[in-house]
């Protein structure tokens, strides 16, 4: 394995989850547990219980909605485009327990309307859980973003989940159910070009951690899902050309980050993300456990065995060492050499 491929794997950008090894999860990044069917403690059955899932047009949300429908849950699938292909596929290929909702988590009116619809159509055991899955991903050097780019990332990934949580917590609390938040390894792992995304996910985890403590006395359990690189299994990756990025930069930043580097960085990022896991079932299995196990984990870290070794040690390492990991990357050194180049 060459150094560039090794670095891509060790920072979690391209975990190889097709090596036949059992998936392992981490609670609080400390305790390793096999997530195999025999280890699950599933005592919650779907009949009579409802689950709201945001971001069901595609990806994790879409697949989870189908899985829970098959398990007998009443599913409220929040979709940004309720008339789009993803939503209509759910409607066409699911049971009568599948309910499609128009839900843009950045809009108060959408969340309020969704709350009204859900509350008016709850089964006998009420709203068991909310899965805050809706999210967006974009990569960029810090200076390539505008303040609106940061605001948009936070509005969806962070405030969208907070807005949805506040609206539906009374219903979940009444059933002593579950709140699930889809985060990322980048919530705790700082990485080149992932500043805006990391900011939004780190904030999301801080919110979920505080909520977990507050909800404990009400019998509500809160879990955080931390996927590694599942880019090919979802539609979250935003595709851009080097030209699009370059034309967005002002003259000063074009001199700093020359066109050759912009193209190199864009190609590297896109190709690395697309070498991730194409199978979303590992994440869906963890979500289902968080919803149905009698004692769900607080965190589900979903990476390969190689990456697990790295992330297990990462929180305990001095900052000077964690930063030094990037110095081993050929991409980091190319970047350093190309800055200010004409």
Coordinates of C-alpha atoms in Angstrom, one line a residue:
X1 CA 0.0 0.0 0.0
X2 CA 1.5 3.4 -1.0
X3 CA 1.7 6.2 1.5
X4 CA -1.1 8.2 -0.1
X5 CA -3.5 5.3 0.0
X6 CA -2.5 4.5 3.5
X7 CA -3.0 8.1 4.6
X8 CA -6.4 8.2 2.9
X9 CA -7.4 5.1 4.9
X10 CA -5.9 6.2 8.2
X11 CA -7.8 9.5 8.3
X12 CA -11.0 7.8 7.6
X13 CA -11.6 9.2 4.1
X14 CA -11.6 5.8 2.4
X15 CA -12.2 3.0 4.9
X16 CA -12.3 -0.5 3.4
X17 CA -15.4 -2.0 4.9
X18 CA -15.6 -4.8 2.4
X19 CA -12.8 -6.9 4.0
X20 CA -15.1 -9.4 5.6
X21 CA -14.3 -8.2 9.1
X22 CA -17.1 -7.6 11.6
X23 CA -18.2 -4.1 12.1
X24 CA -17.1 -2.5 15.3
X25 CA -18.6 0.4 17.1
X26 CA -17.2 2.7 19.8
X27 CA -19.0 4.2 22.8
X28 CA -17.5 7.6 23.6
X29 CA -14.5 6.6 21.4
X30 CA -13.4 4.2 24.2
X31 CA -15.2 0.9 24.2
X32 CA -15.1 -1.4 21.2
X33 CA -18.2 -3.6 20.8
X34 CA -19.1 -6.1 18.0
X35 CA -22.3 -5.0 16.2
X36 CA -23.4 -8.4 15.0
X37 CA -26.9 -9.7 14.9
X38 CA -26.3 -12.0 17.9
X39 CA -25.1 -9.1 20.0
X40 CA -28.2 -7.0 19.5
X41 CA -30.7 -6.8 22.4
X42 CA -33.8 -5.9 20.4
X43 CA -36.8 -5.7 22.7
X44 CA -38.7 -2.9 20.9
X45 CA -41.0 -4.0 18.2
X46 CA -42.4 -1.7 15.6
X47 CA -46.1 -2.5 15.8
X48 CA -48.0 0.5 17.1
X49 CA -45.0 2.8 17.2
X50 CA -44.1 5.7 14.9
X51 CA -40.7 7.0 13.8
X52 CA -40.0 10.3 12.1
X53 CA -36.9 10.4 9.8
X54 CA -35.6 13.5 8.2
X55 CA -33.7 13.5 4.9
X56 CA -35.4 10.5 3.3
X57 CA -35.1 11.5 -0.4
X58 CA -32.0 9.3 -0.7
X59 CA -29.1 7.8 1.3
X60 CA -29.3 6.7 4.9
X61 CA -32.7 8.2 5.5
X62 CA -34.2 6.5 2.5
X63 CA -32.8 3.1 3.4
X64 CA -33.8 3.4 7.1
X65 CA -37.3 4.3 6.2
X66 CA -37.6 1.1 4.1
X67 CA -36.1 -1.0 6.8
X68 CA -38.4 0.3 9.6
X69 CA -41.4 0.0 7.4
X70 CA -40.5 -3.7 6.8
X71 CA -40.2 -4.1 10.6
X72 CA -43.7 -2.8 11.2
X73 CA -43.1 0.7 12.3
X74 CA -45.3 3.6 11.2
X75 CA -42.8 5.7 9.3
X76 CA -43.0 9.4 8.7
X77 CA -40.5 10.0 6.0
X78 CA -39.4 13.7 5.8
X79 CA -38.5 14.5 2.2
X80 CA -37.2 17.8 0.8
X81 CA -38.9 16.9 -2.5
X82 CA -42.1 14.9 -1.7
X83 CA -42.8 14.6 -5.4
X84 CA -39.3 13.5 -6.3
X85 CA -38.1 10.1 -7.4
X86 CA -36.9 9.1 -3.9
X87 CA -40.1 10.0 -2.1
X88 CA -42.3 8.4 -4.8
X89 CA -40.2 5.2 -4.6
X90 CA -40.9 5.0 -0.9
X91 CA -44.6 5.6 -1.5
X92 CA -44.8 3.0 -4.3
X93 CA -42.7 0.2 -2.8
X94 CA -43.6 0.4 0.9
X95 CA -46.6 -0.6 3.0
X96 CA -49.5 1.6 4.0
X97 CA -47.5 2.5 7.2
X98 CA -45.2 4.7 5.1
X99 CA -46.2 8.4 5.2
X100 CA -44.3 11.0 3.0
X101 CA -44.0 14.4 4.5
X102 CA -42.7 17.6 2.9
X103 CA -39.9 18.6 5.4
X104 CA -37.2 21.2 4.8
X105 CA -35.6 21.3 8.3
X106 CA -34.4 24.8 7.7
X107 CA -38.0 26.1 7.6
X108 CA -40.0 26.7 10.7
X109 CA -43.3 26.4 8.8
X110 CA -42.3 23.0 7.4
X111 CA -41.4 21.6 10.8
X112 CA -44.6 23.0 12.3
X113 CA -46.7 21.5 9.6
X114 CA -44.9 18.2 10.0
X115 CA -45.6 18.2 13.7
X116 CA -49.3 18.8 13.1
X117 CA -49.5 15.9 10.5
X118 CA -47.5 13.5 12.7
X119 CA -49.5 14.3 15.9
X120 CA -52.8 13.8 14.0
X121 CA -51.8 10.4 12.6
X122 CA -50.0 8.7 15.5
X123 CA -50.5 5.0 16.1
X124 CA -51.6 3.8 19.6
X125 CA -48.1 3.8 21.1
X126 CA -47.3 7.2 19.8
X127 CA -44.1 8.7 18.4
X128 CA -41.3 6.4 19.4
X129 CA -38.3 8.2 17.8
X130 CA -37.0 11.0 15.7
X131 CA -33.9 10.3 13.5
X132 CA -32.2 13.5 12.6
X133 CA -30.6 12.4 9.4
X134 CA -31.0 15.4 7.0
X135 CA -27.6 16.9 6.2
X136 CA -25.4 18.3 3.5
X137 CA -21.6 17.9 2.9
X138 CA -19.2 20.2 1.1
X139 CA -15.4 20.5 1.3
X140 CA -13.4 23.7 0.9
X141 CA -10.4 25.4 2.3
X142 CA -11.4 27.8 5.0
X143 CA -10.8 30.9 2.9
X144 CA -12.7 29.6 -0.1
X145 CA -16.0 29.7 1.8
X146 CA -18.1 32.8 2.3
X147 CA -19.9 33.4 5.6
X148 CA -23.1 32.3 3.8
X149 CA -21.4 29.0 3.1
X150 CA -20.8 28.4 6.8
X151 CA -24.3 29.6 7.6
X152 CA -25.9 27.3 5.1
X153 CA -23.9 24.3 6.4
X154 CA -24.9 25.0 10.0
X155 CA -28.5 25.8 9.1
X156 CA -29.0 22.3 7.7
X157 CA -26.7 20.1 9.7
X158 CA -27.0 21.8 13.1
X159 CA -30.0 24.1 13.4
X160 CA -32.1 21.9 11.3
X161 CA -31.7 19.1 13.8
X162 CA -32.2 21.5 16.7
X163 CA -35.4 22.9 15.1
X164 CA -36.8 19.4 14.5
X165 CA -35.8 18.2 18.0
X166 CA -37.5 21.0 19.9
X167 CA -40.7 20.5 17.9
X168 CA -41.0 16.8 18.4
X169 CA -39.4 16.2 21.9
X170 CA -42.7 16.4 23.7
X171 CA -44.1 13.5 21.7
X172 CA -41.0 11.4 22.1
X173 CA -40.8 12.2 25.8
X174 CA -44.4 11.0 26.2
X175 CA -43.5 7.6 24.8
X176 CA -40.1 7.4 26.6
X177 CA -38.5 6.8 23.2
X178 CA -35.4 7.7 21.3
X179 CA -33.6 10.6 19.7
X180 CA -31.0 9.7 17.1
X181 CA -28.5 12.1 15.4
X182 CA -26.5 11.3 12.3
X183 CA -23.1 12.9 12.8
X184 CA -19.7 12.0 11.3
X185 CA -16.1 11.1 12.2
X186 CA -15.4 14.8 11.3
X187 CA -17.2 15.9 14.4
X188 CA -14.1 15.0 16.4
X189 CA -11.4 14.6 13.7
X190 CA -10.0 17.8 12.3
X191 CA -9.1 17.5 8.7
X192 CA -7.8 19.6 5.9
X193 CA -10.7 21.3 3.8
X194 CA -13.4 20.0 6.2
X195 CA -13.7 23.0 8.5
X196 CA -17.3 24.0 7.7
X197 CA -18.6 20.5 7.8
X198 CA -16.7 19.7 11.0
X199 CA -18.0 22.8 12.7
X200 CA -21.6 21.8 12.0
X201 CA -21.2 18.2 13.1
X202 CA -19.2 19.1 16.2
X203 CA -22.0 21.5 17.2
X204 CA -24.6 18.8 16.6
X205 CA -22.8 16.4 18.9
X206 CA -22.5 19.0 21.7
X207 CA -26.3 19.5 21.4
X208 CA -27.0 15.8 21.4
X209 CA -24.7 15.2 24.4
X210 CA -26.4 17.9 26.5
X211 CA -29.8 16.6 25.4
X212 CA -28.9 13.0 26.5
X213 CA -28.2 14.2 30.0
X214 CA -31.4 16.2 30.2
X215 CA -33.6 13.5 28.8
X216 CA -32.2 10.7 31.0
X217 CA -34.6 11.4 33.8
X218 CA -37.5 11.2 31.3
X219 CA -36.5 7.8 30.1
X220 CA -35.6 9.1 26.6
X221 CA -32.3 7.7 25.2
X222 CA -30.1 9.7 22.8
X223 CA -27.7 8.1 20.4
X224 CA -25.2 9.6 17.9
X225 CA -24.2 7.8 14.7
X226 CA -20.7 8.6 13.4
X227 CA -20.2 7.1 9.9
X228 CA -16.8 7.1 8.2
X229 CA -16.6 7.5 4.4
X230 CA -19.8 6.3 2.9
X231 CA -19.8 8.8 0.1
X232 CA -20.7 6.3 -2.7
X233 CA -23.6 4.9 -0.6
X234 CA -25.3 8.3 -0.4
X235 CA -26.0 11.4 -2.5
X236 CA -24.5 13.8 0.1
X237 CA -21.3 14.5 -1.8
X238 CA -21.5 17.8 -3.8
X239 CA -19.7 17.6 -7.1
X240 CA -17.9 20.7 -8.3
X241 CA -15.4 21.5 -11.0
X242 CA -12.1 23.3 -10.4
X243 CA -13.4 26.1 -12.5
X244 CA -16.4 26.6 -10.2
X245 CA -14.1 26.9 -7.2
X246 CA -11.6 29.1 -8.9
X247 CA -14.1 31.6 -10.2
X248 CA -15.5 32.0 -6.7
X249 CA -12.1 33.2 -5.3
X250 CA -11.2 36.9 -5.3
X251 CA -7.9 38.1 -6.8
X252 CA -5.9 37.9 -3.5
X253 CA -6.9 34.3 -2.9
X254 CA -6.3 33.3 -6.5
X255 CA -2.7 34.5 -6.0
X256 CA -2.4 32.4 -2.8
X257 CA -4.2 29.3 -4.0
X258 CA -3.2 29.0 -7.6
X259 CA -5.3 27.3 -10.3
X260 CA -3.2 24.2 -10.4
X261 CA -3.6 23.6 -6.7
X262 CA -7.4 24.1 -6.9
X263 CA -7.7 21.5 -9.6
X264 CA -5.4 19.1 -7.8
X265 CA -7.3 19.5 -4.5
X266 CA -10.7 19.1 -6.2
X267 CA -9.6 15.9 -8.0
X268 CA -8.0 14.5 -4.9
X269 CA -11.0 15.1 -2.7
X270 CA -13.6 13.8 -5.2
X271 CA -11.6 10.6 -6.0
X272 CA -10.9 9.9 -2.3
X273 CA -14.5 10.3 -1.2
X274 CA -15.7 8.1 -4.0
X275 CA -13.4 5.2 -2.8
X276 CA -15.5 4.9 0.3
X277 CA -18.0 2.2 1.2
X278 CA -20.8 1.6 -1.3
X279 CA -22.9 -0.4 1.2
X280 CA -25.0 1.6 3.6
X281 CA -26.3 -1.4 5.5
X282 CA -23.6 -1.0 8.2
X283 CA -25.0 2.4 9.1
X284 CA -28.6 1.3 8.8
X285 CA -27.9 -1.6 11.2
X286 CA -26.5 0.8 13.8
X287 CA -29.5 3.1 13.4
X288 CA -31.9 0.2 13.9
X289 CA -30.0 -0.9 17.0
X290 CA -30.2 2.6 18.4
X291 CA -33.9 2.5 17.9
X292 CA -34.7 -1.0 19.0
X293 CA -32.1 -2.2 21.5
X294 CA -33.1 -2.1 25.2
X295 CA -29.7 -0.5 26.0
X296 CA -28.6 1.4 22.9
X297 CA -25.1 2.9 22.7
X298 CA -24.5 6.5 23.1
X299 CA -22.2 6.6 20.1
X300 CA -21.8 4.3 17.1
X301 CA -18.4 4.8 15.4
X302 CA -18.7 3.1 12.0
X303 CA -15.3 2.7 10.5
X304 CA -13.0 -0.2 9.4
X305 CA -10.8 -2.1 11.7
X306 CA -7.7 -0.2 10.5
X307 CA -9.4 3.1 11.1
X308 CA -10.7 1.9 14.4
X309 CA -7.2 1.6 15.8
X310 CA -6.4 5.2 14.8
X311 CA -9.7 6.7 16.1
X312 CA -9.5 4.7 19.3
X313 CA -6.1 6.4 20.1
X314 CA -6.9 9.8 18.5
X315 CA -8.7 11.4 21.5
X316 CA -5.8 10.7 23.8
X317 CA -3.0 11.9 21.6
X318 CA -1.4 15.4 22.1
X319 CA -2.5 18.0 19.6
X320 CA 1.1 18.2 18.2
X321 CA 0.9 14.5 17.3
X322 CA -2.6 14.6 15.8
X323 CA -1.6 17.6 13.7
X324 CA 1.6 15.8 12.6
X325 CA -0.4 13.0 11.0
X326 CA -1.2 15.4 8.2
X327 CA 2.5 16.0 7.5
X328 CA 2.8 12.4 6.3
X329 CA 0.3 13.0 3.6
X330 CA 1.7 13.5 0.1
X331 CA -1.2 15.8 -0.6
X332 CA -0.3 18.1 2.3
X333 CA 3.2 18.4 1.0
X334 CA 2.1 19.1 -2.5
X335 CA -0.2 21.8 -1.2
X336 CA 2.7 23.4 0.8
X337 CA 4.9 23.4 -2.3
X338 CA 2.3 24.9 -4.6
X339 CA 1.2 27.8 -2.5
X340 CA 2.0 31.1 -4.1
X341 CA 3.0 29.3 -7.3
X342 CA 2.2 31.1 -10.5

